[in-house]
Structure formats: structure tokens, C-alpha cells
Amino acid sequence: MSDPACRDILALLRERPLLTEGAMGTMLDKKGLAARNTAERNLTHPEVVGEIHREYLEAGSDIFWANSFVANRHM
């Protein structure tokens, strides 16, 4: 792999398992912001989305996904 980011991830994986964040929709629901389109919450409640990412970081997550799964022109 020539991509430096991929090499970094592979090096880390040789040392230990990497943890990804959890279910954004579930966390938004727990905070009273459930929606069919969780990506919309990036625009309407960015502070809550940031708070959820911080909680996952504090819990030990190494990898974070963009909260944009359904953000496409076919919504």
C-alpha cells in the first residue's frame, strides 16, 4: 500500500486491535434526536454530533466515520 494513512493503520493493527465508534443513530436517539436521516443532524444539531464523537473518543475509539451514510442525491 502506498497511501501513508493505510501504512499507519496497518502498523497500528500490528500492535493492537483498533476500535471504531458505535452507532450514531442509536446515540442520537438516546439524546432525543432520532431521525430517519441522521446525516441531517450534522446541520441541525452539530454540537450534539460533536458531543457524541467526543464520547466515543473518551471511550477509546480509534477510528471515526463521517455521519453521512444517507447524505446523497438519492435520499
PDB file of N, CA, C and O in Angstrom:
ATOM      1  N   MET A   1       0.845  -1.185   0.000  1.00  0.00           N
ATOM      2  CA  MET A   1       0.000   0.000   0.000  1.00  0.00           C
ATOM      3  C   MET A   1       0.882   1.236   0.000  1.00  0.00           C
ATOM      4  O   MET A   1       1.775   1.370   0.821  1.00  0.00           O
ATOM      5  N   SER A   2       0.586   2.146  -0.890  1.00  0.00           N
ATOM      6  CA  SER A   2       1.411   3.336  -0.990  1.00  0.00           C
ATOM      7  C   SER A   2       0.858   4.517  -0.202  1.00  0.00           C
ATOM      8  O   SER A   2       1.568   5.467   0.064  1.00  0.00           O
ATOM      9  N   ASP A   3      -0.414   4.475   0.179  1.00  0.00           N
ATOM     10  CA  ASP A   3      -1.033   5.565   0.928  1.00  0.00           C
ATOM     11  C   ASP A   3      -0.471   5.588   2.351  1.00  0.00           C
ATOM     12  O   ASP A   3      -0.549   4.596   3.073  1.00  0.00           O
ATOM     13  N   PRO A   4       0.124   6.716   2.777  1.00  0.00           N
ATOM     14  CA  PRO A   4       0.699   6.793   4.129  1.00  0.00           C
ATOM     15  C   PRO A   4      -0.308   6.488   5.240  1.00  0.00           C
ATOM     16  O   PRO A   4       0.038   5.849   6.223  1.00  0.00           O
ATOM     17  N   ALA A   5      -1.551   6.912   5.061  1.00  0.00           N
ATOM     18  CA  ALA A   5      -2.560   6.648   6.088  1.00  0.00           C
ATOM     19  C   ALA A   5      -2.801   5.153   6.227  1.00  0.00           C
ATOM     20  O   ALA A   5      -2.943   4.634   7.336  1.00  0.00           O
ATOM     21  N   CYS A   6      -2.830   4.438   5.119  1.00  0.00           N
ATOM     22  CA  CYS A   6      -3.020   2.982   5.161  1.00  0.00           C
ATOM     23  C   CYS A   6      -1.845   2.308   5.852  1.00  0.00           C
ATOM     24  O   CYS A   6      -2.021   1.384   6.641  1.00  0.00           O
ATOM     25  N   ARG A   7      -0.637   2.784   5.555  1.00  0.00           N
ATOM     26  CA  ARG A   7       0.547   2.206   6.207  1.00  0.00           C
ATOM     27  C   ARG A   7       0.489   2.448   7.708  1.00  0.00           C
ATOM     28  O   ARG A   7       0.827   1.571   8.503  1.00  0.00           O
ATOM     29  N   ASP A   8       0.039   3.639   8.135  1.00  0.00           N
ATOM     30  CA  ASP A   8      -0.071   3.948   9.560  1.00  0.00           C
ATOM     31  C   ASP A   8      -1.081   3.034  10.238  1.00  0.00           C
ATOM     32  O   ASP A   8      -0.842   2.523  11.331  1.00  0.00           O
ATOM     33  N   ILE A   9      -2.216   2.828   9.595  1.00  0.00           N
ATOM     34  CA  ILE A   9      -3.248   1.958  10.168  1.00  0.00           C
ATOM     35  C   ILE A   9      -2.737   0.527  10.260  1.00  0.00           C
ATOM     36  O   ILE A   9      -2.918  -0.145  11.281  1.00  0.00           O
ATOM     37  N   LEU A  10      -2.068   0.057   9.227  1.00  0.00           N
ATOM     38  CA  LEU A  10      -1.530  -1.305   9.251  1.00  0.00           C
ATOM     39  C   LEU A  10      -0.491  -1.463  10.352  1.00  0.00           C
ATOM     40  O   LEU A  10      -0.454  -2.483  11.047  1.00  0.00           O
ATOM     41  N   ALA A  11       0.338  -0.456  10.552  1.00  0.00           N
ATOM     42  CA  ALA A  11       1.337  -0.508  11.620  1.00  0.00           C
ATOM     43  C   ALA A  11       0.653  -0.577  12.987  1.00  0.00           C
ATOM     44  O   ALA A  11       1.056  -1.352  13.855  1.00  0.00           O
ATOM     45  N   LEU A  12      -0.389   0.212  13.179  1.00  0.00           N
ATOM     46  CA  LEU A  12      -1.119   0.172  14.438  1.00  0.00           C
ATOM     47  C   LEU A  12      -1.791  -1.186  14.645  1.00  0.00           C
ATOM     48  O   LEU A  12      -1.815  -1.711  15.769  1.00  0.00           O
ATOM     49  N   LEU A  13      -2.345  -1.747  13.579  1.00  0.00           N
ATOM     50  CA  LEU A  13      -3.008  -3.046  13.690  1.00  0.00           C
ATOM     51  C   LEU A  13      -2.036  -4.163  14.077  1.00  0.00           C
ATOM     52  O   LEU A  13      -2.437  -5.155  14.684  1.00  0.00           O
ATOM     53  N   ARG A  14      -0.775  -3.989  13.729  1.00  0.00           N
ATOM     54  CA  ARG A  14       0.222  -4.985  14.144  1.00  0.00           C
ATOM     55  C   ARG A  14       0.473  -4.909  15.644  1.00  0.00           C
ATOM     56  O   ARG A  14       0.900  -5.874  16.264  1.00  0.00           O
ATOM     57  N   GLU A  15       0.205  -3.743  16.230  1.00  0.00           N
ATOM     58  CA  GLU A  15       0.434  -3.544  17.664  1.00  0.00           C
ATOM     59  C   GLU A  15      -0.769  -3.918  18.517  1.00  0.00           C
ATOM     60  O   GLU A  15      -0.623  -4.433  19.627  1.00  0.00           O
ATOM     61  N   ARG A  16      -1.980  -3.612  18.009  1.00  0.00           N
ATOM     62  CA  ARG A  16      -3.175  -3.805  18.828  1.00  0.00           C
ATOM     63  C   ARG A  16      -4.417  -3.711  17.953  1.00  0.00           C
ATOM     64  O   ARG A  16      -4.364  -3.182  16.849  1.00  0.00           O
ATOM     65  N   PRO A  17      -5.537  -4.195  18.470  1.00  0.00           N
ATOM     66  CA  PRO A  17      -6.799  -4.003  17.729  1.00  0.00           C
ATOM     67  C   PRO A  17      -7.186  -2.525  17.749  1.00  0.00           C
ATOM     68  O   PRO A  17      -6.920  -1.830  18.729  1.00  0.00           O
ATOM     69  N   LEU A  18      -7.788  -2.067  16.677  1.00  0.00           N
ATOM     70  CA  LEU A  18      -8.291  -0.693  16.635  1.00  0.00           C
ATOM     71  C   LEU A  18      -9.800  -0.719  16.831  1.00  0.00           C
ATOM     72  O   LEU A  18     -10.485  -1.596  16.310  1.00  0.00           O
ATOM     73  N   LEU A  19     -10.295   0.229  17.581  1.00  0.00           N
ATOM     74  CA  LEU A  19     -11.721   0.302  17.864  1.00  0.00           C
ATOM     75  C   LEU A  19     -12.366   1.403  17.042  1.00  0.00           C
ATOM     76  O   LEU A  19     -11.823   2.500  16.933  1.00  0.00           O
ATOM     77  N   THR A  20     -13.521   1.094  16.477  1.00  0.00           N
ATOM     78  CA  THR A  20     -14.266   2.119  15.758  1.00  0.00           C
ATOM     79  C   THR A  20     -15.384   2.630  16.653  1.00  0.00           C
ATOM     80  O   THR A  20     -15.753   2.008  17.643  1.00  0.00           O
ATOM     81  N   GLU A  21     -15.917   3.769  16.283  1.00  0.00           N
ATOM     82  CA  GLU A  21     -17.045   4.320  17.021  1.00  0.00           C
ATOM     83  C   GLU A  21     -18.254   3.417  16.857  1.00  0.00           C
ATOM     84  O   GLU A  21     -18.241   2.485  16.071  1.00  0.00           O
ATOM     85  N   GLY A  22     -19.314   3.724  17.585  1.00  0.00           N
ATOM     86  CA  GLY A  22     -20.512   2.899  17.540  1.00  0.00           C
ATOM     87  C   GLY A  22     -21.600   3.477  16.654  1.00  0.00           C
ATOM     88  O   GLY A  22     -21.332   4.234  15.726  1.00  0.00           O
ATOM     89  N   ALA A  23     -22.817   3.158  16.962  1.00  0.00           N
ATOM     90  CA  ALA A  23     -23.967   3.525  16.143  1.00  0.00           C
ATOM     91  C   ALA A  23     -24.417   4.964  16.415  1.00  0.00           C
ATOM     92  O   ALA A  23     -24.898   5.272  17.498  1.00  0.00           O
ATOM     93  N   MET A  24     -24.247   5.825  15.440  1.00  0.00           N
ATOM     94  CA  MET A  24     -24.639   7.223  15.590  1.00  0.00           C
ATOM     95  C   MET A  24     -26.143   7.358  15.785  1.00  0.00           C
ATOM     96  O   MET A  24     -26.608   8.132  16.620  1.00  0.00           O
ATOM     97  N   GLY A  25     -26.929   6.615  15.016  1.00  0.00           N
ATOM     98  CA  GLY A  25     -28.380   6.692  15.133  1.00  0.00           C
ATOM     99  C   GLY A  25     -28.863   6.350  16.533  1.00  0.00           C
ATOM    100  O   GLY A  25     -29.753   7.002  17.082  1.00  0.00           O
ATOM    101  N   THR A  26     -28.273   5.334  17.132  1.00  0.00           N
ATOM    102  CA  THR A  26     -28.641   4.932  18.487  1.00  0.00           C
ATOM    103  C   THR A  26     -28.316   6.038  19.478  1.00  0.00           C
ATOM    104  O   THR A  26     -29.115   6.346  20.370  1.00  0.00           O
ATOM    105  N   MET A  27     -27.154   6.618  19.326  1.00  0.00           N
ATOM    106  CA  MET A  27     -26.753   7.693  20.245  1.00  0.00           C
ATOM    107  C   MET A  27     -27.631   8.930  20.070  1.00  0.00           C
ATOM    108  O   MET A  27     -27.992   9.581  21.054  1.00  0.00           O
ATOM    109  N   LEU A  28     -27.973   9.274  18.831  1.00  0.00           N
ATOM    110  CA  LEU A  28     -28.868  10.414  18.598  1.00  0.00           C
ATOM    111  C   LEU A  28     -30.241  10.141  19.215  1.00  0.00           C
ATOM    112  O   LEU A  28     -30.847  11.029  19.811  1.00  0.00           O
ATOM    113  N   ASP A  29     -30.699   8.904  19.101  1.00  0.00           N
ATOM    114  CA  ASP A  29     -31.982   8.523  19.701  1.00  0.00           C
ATOM    115  C   ASP A  29     -31.933   8.692  21.214  1.00  0.00           C
ATOM    116  O   ASP A  29     -32.868   9.230  21.817  1.00  0.00           O
ATOM    117  N   LYS A  30     -30.846   8.275  21.844  1.00  0.00           N
ATOM    118  CA  LYS A  30     -30.701   8.416  23.292  1.00  0.00           C
ATOM    119  C   LYS A  30     -30.732   9.880  23.722  1.00  0.00           C
ATOM    120  O   LYS A  30     -31.093  10.190  24.846  1.00  0.00           O
ATOM    121  N   LYS A  31     -30.320  10.770  22.820  1.00  0.00           N
ATOM    122  CA  LYS A  31     -30.298  12.200  23.125  1.00  0.00           C
ATOM    123  C   LYS A  31     -31.567  12.899  22.643  1.00  0.00           C
ATOM    124  O   LYS A  31     -31.645  14.118  22.628  1.00  0.00           O
ATOM    125  N   GLY A  32     -32.573  12.102  22.244  1.00  0.00           N
ATOM    126  CA  GLY A  32     -33.856  12.652  21.829  1.00  0.00           C
ATOM    127  C   GLY A  32     -33.886  13.223  20.432  1.00  0.00           C
ATOM    128  O   GLY A  32     -34.762  14.024  20.099  1.00  0.00           O
ATOM    129  N   LEU A  33     -32.943  12.817  19.579  1.00  0.00           N
ATOM    130  CA  LEU A  33     -32.851  13.367  18.222  1.00  0.00           C
ATOM    131  C   LEU A  33     -32.948  12.286  17.149  1.00  0.00           C
ATOM    132  O   LEU A  33     -32.302  12.370  16.106  1.00  0.00           O
ATOM    133  N   ALA A  34     -33.745  11.267  17.387  1.00  0.00           N
ATOM    134  CA  ALA A  34     -33.887  10.189  16.411  1.00  0.00           C
ATOM    135  C   ALA A  34     -34.437  10.739  15.099  1.00  0.00           C
ATOM    136  O   ALA A  34     -35.245  11.661  15.088  1.00  0.00           O
ATOM    137  N   ALA A  35     -33.963  10.170  14.007  1.00  0.00           N
ATOM    138  CA  ALA A  35     -34.427  10.601  12.684  1.00  0.00           C
ATOM    139  C   ALA A  35     -34.107   9.520  11.675  1.00  0.00           C
ATOM    140  O   ALA A  35     -33.161   8.750  11.841  1.00  0.00           O
ATOM    141  N   ARG A  36     -34.877   9.473  10.615  1.00  0.00           N
ATOM    142  CA  ARG A  36     -34.582   8.548   9.516  1.00  0.00           C
ATOM    143  C   ARG A  36     -33.254   8.930   8.870  1.00  0.00           C
ATOM    144  O   ARG A  36     -32.475   8.090   8.485  1.00  0.00           O
ATOM    145  N   ASN A  37     -32.996  10.210   8.764  1.00  0.00           N
ATOM    146  CA  ASN A  37     -31.780  10.721   8.148  1.00  0.00           C
ATOM    147  C   ASN A  37     -30.889  11.321   9.227  1.00  0.00           C
ATOM    148  O   ASN A  37     -30.996  12.501   9.553  1.00  0.00           O
ATOM    149  N   THR A  38     -29.997  10.503   9.785  1.00  0.00           N
ATOM    150  CA  THR A  38     -29.131  11.013  10.849  1.00  0.00           C
ATOM    151  C   THR A  38     -28.135  12.044  10.338  1.00  0.00           C
ATOM    152  O   THR A  38     -27.680  12.892  11.096  1.00  0.00           O
ATOM    153  N   ALA A  39     -27.797  11.994   9.046  1.00  0.00           N
ATOM    154  CA  ALA A  39     -26.859  12.970   8.490  1.00  0.00           C
ATOM    155  C   ALA A  39     -27.421  14.386   8.576  1.00  0.00           C
ATOM    156  O   ALA A  39     -26.667  15.354   8.700  1.00  0.00           O
ATOM    157  N   GLU A  40     -28.725  14.526   8.534  1.00  0.00           N
ATOM    158  CA  GLU A  40     -29.351  15.847   8.661  1.00  0.00           C
ATOM    159  C   GLU A  40     -29.010  16.485  10.001  1.00  0.00           C
ATOM    160  O   GLU A  40     -28.917  17.706  10.112  1.00  0.00           O
ATOM    161  N   ARG A  41     -28.786  15.651  11.010  1.00  0.00           N
ATOM    162  CA  ARG A  41     -28.449  16.170  12.343  1.00  0.00           C
ATOM    163  C   ARG A  41     -27.091  16.876  12.342  1.00  0.00           C
ATOM    164  O   ARG A  41     -26.819  17.676  13.220  1.00  0.00           O
ATOM    165  N   ASN A  42     -26.239  16.592  11.354  1.00  0.00           N
ATOM    166  CA  ASN A  42     -24.976  17.330  11.229  1.00  0.00           C
ATOM    167  C   ASN A  42     -25.248  18.815  11.041  1.00  0.00           C
ATOM    168  O   ASN A  42     -24.477  19.658  11.516  1.00  0.00           O
ATOM    169  N   LEU A  43     -26.323  19.132  10.337  1.00  0.00           N
ATOM    170  CA  LEU A  43     -26.672  20.525  10.061  1.00  0.00           C
ATOM    171  C   LEU A  43     -27.548  21.130  11.150  1.00  0.00           C
ATOM    172  O   LEU A  43     -27.379  22.286  11.507  1.00  0.00           O
ATOM    173  N   THR A  44     -28.486  20.338  11.666  1.00  0.00           N
ATOM    174  CA  THR A  44     -29.445  20.885  12.626  1.00  0.00           C
ATOM    175  C   THR A  44     -28.945  20.873  14.061  1.00  0.00           C
ATOM    176  O   THR A  44     -29.360  21.700  14.862  1.00  0.00           O
ATOM    177  N   HIS A  45     -28.059  19.933  14.402  1.00  0.00           N
ATOM    178  CA  HIS A  45     -27.545  19.816  15.776  1.00  0.00           C
ATOM    179  C   HIS A  45     -26.057  19.435  15.775  1.00  0.00           C
ATOM    180  O   HIS A  45     -25.664  18.412  16.341  1.00  0.00           O
ATOM    181  N   PRO A  46     -25.203  20.253  15.151  1.00  0.00           N
ATOM    182  CA  PRO A  46     -23.782  19.883  15.068  1.00  0.00           C
ATOM    183  C   PRO A  46     -23.122  19.735  16.438  1.00  0.00           C
ATOM    184  O   PRO A  46     -22.213  18.928  16.604  1.00  0.00           O
ATOM    185  N   GLU A  47     -23.601  20.475  17.424  1.00  0.00           N
ATOM    186  CA  GLU A  47     -22.999  20.380  18.757  1.00  0.00           C
ATOM    187  C   GLU A  47     -23.256  19.003  19.375  1.00  0.00           C
ATOM    188  O   GLU A  47     -22.400  18.452  20.078  1.00  0.00           O
ATOM    189  N   VAL A  48     -24.408  18.425  19.116  1.00  0.00           N
ATOM    190  CA  VAL A  48     -24.728  17.099  19.655  1.00  0.00           C
ATOM    191  C   VAL A  48     -23.919  16.028  18.924  1.00  0.00           C
ATOM    192  O   VAL A  48     -23.393  15.103  19.555  1.00  0.00           O
ATOM    193  N   VAL A  49     -23.790  16.144  17.610  1.00  0.00           N
ATOM    194  CA  VAL A  49     -22.986  15.194  16.840  1.00  0.00           C
ATOM    195  C   VAL A  49     -21.538  15.241  17.341  1.00  0.00           C
ATOM    196  O   VAL A  49     -20.917  14.193  17.569  1.00  0.00           O
ATOM    197  N   GLY A  50     -21.005  16.435  17.561  1.00  0.00           N
ATOM    198  CA  GLY A  50     -19.654  16.577  18.104  1.00  0.00           C
ATOM    199  C   GLY A  50     -19.526  15.971  19.486  1.00  0.00           C
ATOM    200  O   GLY A  50     -18.524  15.321  19.806  1.00  0.00           O
ATOM    201  N   GLU A  51     -20.539  16.170  20.305  1.00  0.00           N
ATOM    202  CA  GLU A  51     -20.552  15.602  21.658  1.00  0.00           C
ATOM    203  C   GLU A  51     -20.498  14.071  21.601  1.00  0.00           C
ATOM    204  O   GLU A  51     -19.760  13.442  22.362  1.00  0.00           O
ATOM    205  N   ILE A  52     -21.253  13.492  20.698  1.00  0.00           N
ATOM    206  CA  ILE A  52     -21.262  12.030  20.557  1.00  0.00           C
ATOM    207  C   ILE A  52     -19.884  11.535  20.124  1.00  0.00           C
ATOM    208  O   ILE A  52     -19.357  10.556  20.670  1.00  0.00           O
ATOM    209  N   HIS A  53     -19.257  12.210  19.175  1.00  0.00           N
ATOM    210  CA  HIS A  53     -17.916  11.813  18.747  1.00  0.00           C
ATOM    211  C   HIS A  53     -16.926  11.936  19.897  1.00  0.00           C
ATOM    212  O   HIS A  53     -16.059  11.066  20.077  1.00  0.00           O
ATOM    213  N   ARG A  54     -17.040  12.989  20.698  1.00  0.00           N
ATOM    214  CA  ARG A  54     -16.155  13.135  21.865  1.00  0.00           C
ATOM    215  C   ARG A  54     -16.362  11.989  22.858  1.00  0.00           C
ATOM    216  O   ARG A  54     -15.404  11.474  23.441  1.00  0.00           O
ATOM    217  N   GLU A  55     -17.617  11.591  23.057  1.00  0.00           N
ATOM    218  CA  GLU A  55     -17.903  10.474  23.965  1.00  0.00           C
ATOM    219  C   GLU A  55     -17.258   9.184  23.473  1.00  0.00           C
ATOM    220  O   GLU A  55     -16.705   8.420  24.270  1.00  0.00           O
ATOM    221  N   TYR A  56     -17.321   8.943  22.178  1.00  0.00           N
ATOM    222  CA  TYR A  56     -16.670   7.749  21.626  1.00  0.00           C
ATOM    223  C   TYR A  56     -15.150   7.851  21.763  1.00  0.00           C
ATOM    224  O   TYR A  56     -14.484   6.864  22.065  1.00  0.00           O
ATOM    225  N   LEU A  57     -14.594   9.033  21.556  1.00  0.00           N
ATOM    226  CA  LEU A  57     -13.157   9.242  21.723  1.00  0.00           C
ATOM    227  C   LEU A  57     -12.750   8.950  23.168  1.00  0.00           C
ATOM    228  O   LEU A  57     -11.783   8.223  23.417  1.00  0.00           O
ATOM    229  N   GLU A  58     -13.498   9.480  24.111  1.00  0.00           N
ATOM    230  CA  GLU A  58     -13.216   9.245  25.531  1.00  0.00           C
ATOM    231  C   GLU A  58     -13.367   7.774  25.904  1.00  0.00           C
ATOM    232  O   GLU A  58     -12.703   7.289  26.816  1.00  0.00           O
ATOM    233  N   ALA A  59     -14.228   7.050  25.195  1.00  0.00           N
ATOM    234  CA  ALA A  59     -14.433   5.626  25.454  1.00  0.00           C
ATOM    235  C   ALA A  59     -13.342   4.766  24.826  1.00  0.00           C
ATOM    236  O   ALA A  59     -13.297   3.560  25.058  1.00  0.00           O
ATOM    237  N   GLY A  60     -12.464   5.388  24.019  1.00  0.00           N
ATOM    238  CA  GLY A  60     -11.335   4.655  23.455  1.00  0.00           C
ATOM    239  C   GLY A  60     -11.387   4.360  21.971  1.00  0.00           C
ATOM    240  O   GLY A  60     -10.555   3.610  21.466  1.00  0.00           O
ATOM    241  N   SER A  61     -12.309   4.945  21.248  1.00  0.00           N
ATOM    242  CA  SER A  61     -12.383   4.711  19.802  1.00  0.00           C
ATOM    243  C   SER A  61     -11.161   5.294  19.103  1.00  0.00           C
ATOM    244  O   SER A  61     -10.679   6.357  19.464  1.00  0.00           O
ATOM    245  N   ASP A  62     -10.685   4.554  18.106  1.00  0.00           N
ATOM    246  CA  ASP A  62      -9.537   4.988  17.313  1.00  0.00           C
ATOM    247  C   ASP A  62      -9.950   5.513  15.947  1.00  0.00           C
ATOM    248  O   ASP A  62      -9.272   6.348  15.362  1.00  0.00           O
ATOM    249  N   ILE A  63     -11.051   4.984  15.405  1.00  0.00           N
ATOM    250  CA  ILE A  63     -11.477   5.292  14.045  1.00  0.00           C
ATOM    251  C   ILE A  63     -12.892   5.845  14.091  1.00  0.00           C
ATOM    252  O   ILE A  63     -13.765   5.286  14.754  1.00  0.00           O
ATOM    253  N   PHE A  64     -13.105   6.940  13.373  1.00  0.00           N
ATOM    254  CA  PHE A  64     -14.412   7.595  13.340  1.00  0.00           C
ATOM    255  C   PHE A  64     -14.886   7.693  11.902  1.00  0.00           C
ATOM    256  O   PHE A  64     -14.111   8.019  11.007  1.00  0.00           O
ATOM    257  N   TRP A  65     -16.153   7.415  11.695  1.00  0.00           N
ATOM    258  CA  TRP A  65     -16.758   7.501  10.374  1.00  0.00           C
ATOM    259  C   TRP A  65     -17.528   8.807  10.273  1.00  0.00           C
ATOM    260  O   TRP A  65     -18.057   9.313  11.256  1.00  0.00           O
ATOM    261  N   ALA A  66     -17.619   9.333   9.088  1.00  0.00           N
ATOM    262  CA  ALA A  66     -18.423  10.535   8.865  1.00  0.00           C
ATOM    263  C   ALA A  66     -19.896  10.182   9.039  1.00  0.00           C
ATOM    264  O   ALA A  66     -20.345   9.136   8.582  1.00  0.00           O
ATOM    265  N   ASN A  67     -20.620  11.038   9.699  1.00  0.00           N
ATOM    266  CA  ASN A  67     -22.055  10.823   9.905  1.00  0.00           C
ATOM    267  C   ASN A  67     -22.789  11.285   8.637  1.00  0.00           C
ATOM    268  O   ASN A  67     -23.495  12.273   8.650  1.00  0.00           O
ATOM    269  N   SER A  68     -22.578  10.549   7.546  1.00  0.00           N
ATOM    270  CA  SER A  68     -23.150  10.979   6.274  1.00  0.00           C
ATOM    271  C   SER A  68     -23.643   9.803   5.446  1.00  0.00           C
ATOM    272  O   SER A  68     -23.704   9.881   4.219  1.00  0.00           O
ATOM    273  N   PHE A  69     -24.006   8.710   6.098  1.00  0.00           N
ATOM    274  CA  PHE A  69     -24.364   7.478   5.385  1.00  0.00           C
ATOM    275  C   PHE A  69     -25.453   7.696   4.333  1.00  0.00           C
ATOM    276  O   PHE A  69     -25.349   7.199   3.229  1.00  0.00           O
ATOM    277  N   VAL A  70     -26.496   8.438   4.669  1.00  0.00           N
ATOM    278  CA  VAL A  70     -27.592   8.634   3.719  1.00  0.00           C
ATOM    279  C   VAL A  70     -27.528  10.002   3.025  1.00  0.00           C
ATOM    280  O   VAL A  70     -28.467  10.391   2.369  1.00  0.00           O
ATOM    281  N   ALA A  71     -26.440  10.705   3.168  1.00  0.00           N
ATOM    282  CA  ALA A  71     -26.326  12.031   2.557  1.00  0.00           C
ATOM    283  C   ALA A  71     -25.889  11.886   1.101  1.00  0.00           C
ATOM    284  O   ALA A  71     -24.728  11.959   0.763  1.00  0.00           O
ATOM    285  N   ASN A  72     -26.862  11.636   0.254  1.00  0.00           N
ATOM    286  CA  ASN A  72     -26.580  11.515  -1.167  1.00  0.00           C
ATOM    287  C   ASN A  72     -27.782  12.027  -1.944  1.00  0.00           C
ATOM    288  O   ASN A  72     -28.847  12.302  -1.383  1.00  0.00           O
ATOM    289  N   ARG A  73     -27.664  12.164  -3.214  1.00  0.00           N
ATOM    290  CA  ARG A  73     -28.728  12.752  -4.021  1.00  0.00           C
ATOM    291  C   ARG A  73     -29.934  11.855  -4.169  1.00  0.00           C
ATOM    292  O   ARG A  73     -30.964  12.260  -4.678  1.00  0.00           O
ATOM    293  N   HIS A  74     -29.859  10.613  -3.706  1.00  0.00           N
ATOM    294  CA  HIS A  74     -30.971   9.674  -3.820  1.00  0.00           C
ATOM    295  C   HIS A  74     -31.799   9.565  -2.552  1.00  0.00           C
ATOM    296  O   HIS A  74     -32.581   8.657  -2.408  1.00  0.00           O
ATOM    297  N   MET A  75     -31.638  10.484  -1.627  1.00  0.00           N
ATOM    298  CA  MET A  75     -32.362  10.424  -0.356  1.00  0.00           C
ATOM    299  C   MET A  75     -33.840  10.594  -0.540  1.00  0.00           C
ATOM    300  O   MET A  75     -34.363  11.304  -1.265  1.00  0.00           O
TER     301      MET A  75
END
